PDB file of C-alpha atoms in Angstrom:
ATOM      1  CA  UNK A  82      -0.494  -6.522   4.608  1.00 94.00           C
ATOM      2  CA  UNK A  83      -3.183  -3.691   4.779  1.00 95.00           C
ATOM      3  CA  UNK A  84      -1.869  -2.368   8.099  1.00 95.00           C
ATOM      4  CA  UNK A  85       1.538  -2.365   6.508  1.00 95.00           C
ATOM      5  CA  UNK A  86       0.502  -0.388   3.612  1.00 97.00           C
ATOM      6  CA  UNK A  87      -1.787   2.024   5.949  1.00 96.00           C
ATOM      7  CA  UNK A  88       1.417   2.882   7.517  1.00 96.00           C
ATOM      8  CA  UNK A  89       3.136   3.548   4.468  1.00 96.00           C
ATOM      9  CA  UNK A  90       0.235   6.408   3.336  1.00 97.00           C
ATOM     10  CA  UNK A  91       1.595  10.245   3.379  1.00 95.00           C
ATOM     11  CA  UNK A  92       0.241  12.014   6.064  1.00 95.00           C
ATOM     12  CA  UNK A  93      -1.687  14.315   3.701  1.00 94.00           C
ATOM     13  CA  UNK A  94      -3.902  11.464   2.948  1.00 96.00           C
ATOM     14  CA  UNK A  95      -4.860  10.572   6.723  1.00 94.00           C
ATOM     15  CA  UNK A  96      -7.867  13.163   6.742  1.00 94.00           C
ATOM     16  CA  UNK A  97      -9.008  12.232   3.327  1.00 96.00           C
ATOM     17  CA  UNK A  98     -12.002  10.410   2.476  1.00 98.00           C
ATOM     18  CA  UNK A  99     -11.162   6.807   1.168  1.00 97.00           C
ATOM     19  CA  UNK A 100     -13.444   5.534  -1.410  1.00 98.00           C
ATOM     20  CA  UNK A 101     -12.129   2.163  -2.443  1.00 98.00           C
ATOM     21  CA  UNK A 102      -8.898   0.011  -1.338  1.00 98.00           C
ATOM     22  CA  UNK A 103      -7.808  -3.014  -3.158  1.00 98.00           C
ATOM     23  CA  UNK A 104      -4.986  -5.383  -1.886  1.00 98.00           C
ATOM     24  CA  UNK A 105      -3.411  -8.209  -4.137  1.00 98.00           C
ATOM     25  CA  UNK A 106      -1.200 -10.845  -2.381  1.00 96.00           C
ATOM     26  CA  UNK A 107       1.685 -12.132  -4.434  1.00 96.00           C
ATOM     27  CA  UNK A 108       3.945 -14.098  -2.183  1.00 94.00           C
ATOM     28  CA  UNK A 109       4.103 -14.325   1.553  1.00 94.00           C
ATOM     29  CA  UNK A 110       6.548 -12.572   3.922  1.00 94.00           C
ATOM     30  CA  UNK A 111       7.633 -14.540   6.720  1.00 95.00           C
ATOM     31  CA  UNK A 112       8.868 -13.770  10.046  1.00 94.00           C
ATOM     32  CA  UNK A 113      12.533 -12.580   9.692  1.00 95.00           C
ATOM     33  CA  UNK A 114      12.238 -11.413   6.118  1.00 96.00           C
ATOM     34  CA  UNK A 115      13.181  -7.811   5.192  1.00 96.00           C
ATOM     35  CA  UNK A 116      10.245  -6.156   3.630  1.00 96.00           C
ATOM     36  CA  UNK A 117      11.028  -3.253   1.253  1.00 97.00           C
ATOM     37  CA  UNK A 118       8.057  -0.814   0.632  1.00 97.00           C
ATOM     38  CA  UNK A 119       7.770   1.113  -2.547  1.00 97.00           C
ATOM     39  CA  UNK A 120       4.997   4.050  -2.782  1.00 97.00           C
ATOM     40  CA  UNK A 121       3.486   5.581  -5.746  1.00 98.00           C
ATOM     41  CA  UNK A 122       1.371   9.039  -4.866  1.00 98.00           C
ATOM     42  CA  UNK A 123      -0.874  10.689  -7.202  1.00 96.00           C
ATOM     43  CA  UNK A 124      -3.597  13.390  -6.593  1.00 94.00           C
ATOM     44  CA  UNK A 125      -6.128  10.839  -5.601  1.00 97.00           C
ATOM     45  CA  UNK A 126      -4.661   7.370  -5.855  1.00 98.00           C
ATOM     46  CA  UNK A 127      -1.638   6.025  -3.586  1.00 98.00           C
ATOM     47  CA  UNK A 128      -0.271   2.620  -4.538  1.00 98.00           C
ATOM     48  CA  UNK A 129       2.005   0.576  -2.010  1.00 98.00           C
ATOM     49  CA  UNK A 130       4.027  -2.334  -2.778  1.00 98.00           C
ATOM     50  CA  UNK A 131       5.873  -4.682  -0.862  1.00 98.00           C
ATOM     51  CA  UNK A 132       8.714  -6.678  -1.766  1.00 98.00           C
ATOM     52  CA  UNK A 133      10.712  -9.549  -0.247  1.00 97.00           C
ATOM     53  CA  UNK A 134      14.296  -9.900  -1.858  1.00 95.00           C
ATOM     54  CA  UNK A 135      13.147  -8.242  -4.880  1.00 93.00           C
ATOM     55  CA  UNK A 136      10.083 -10.588  -5.331  1.00 96.00           C
ATOM     56  CA  UNK A 137       6.737  -8.928  -4.972  1.00 97.00           C
ATOM     57  CA  UNK A 138       4.632  -9.638  -1.624  1.00 97.00           C
ATOM     58  CA  UNK A 139       1.811  -7.389  -2.199  1.00 98.00           C
ATOM     59  CA  UNK A 140       0.291  -4.392  -3.818  1.00 98.00           C
ATOM     60  CA  UNK A 141      -2.175  -2.203  -2.138  1.00 98.00           C
ATOM     61  CA  UNK A 142      -4.079   0.639  -4.226  1.00 98.00           C
ATOM     62  CA  UNK A 143      -5.768   3.294  -2.103  1.00 98.00           C
ATOM     63  CA  UNK A 144      -8.258   5.497  -3.843  1.00 98.00           C
ATOM     64  CA  UNK A 145      -9.607   8.558  -2.292  1.00 98.00           C
ATOM     65  CA  UNK A 146     -12.310  11.228  -3.131  1.00 96.00           C
ATOM     66  CA  UNK A 147     -11.160  14.345  -5.103  1.00 92.00           C
TER      67      UNK A 147
END
């Protein structure tokens, strides 16, 4: 899930210094599932949530140095 969340990061964060990352697993996504990604971006924080059929699968938080 971390690889999926990293692929959803805005390009502006590719070169920034990552300070912390947290990944919360909620529900397994299996082969054939359609995973919808939602992203929330602020100055130093990016949240990426994966959902399957409206049910949370994972939540990943990336914190960057200001």
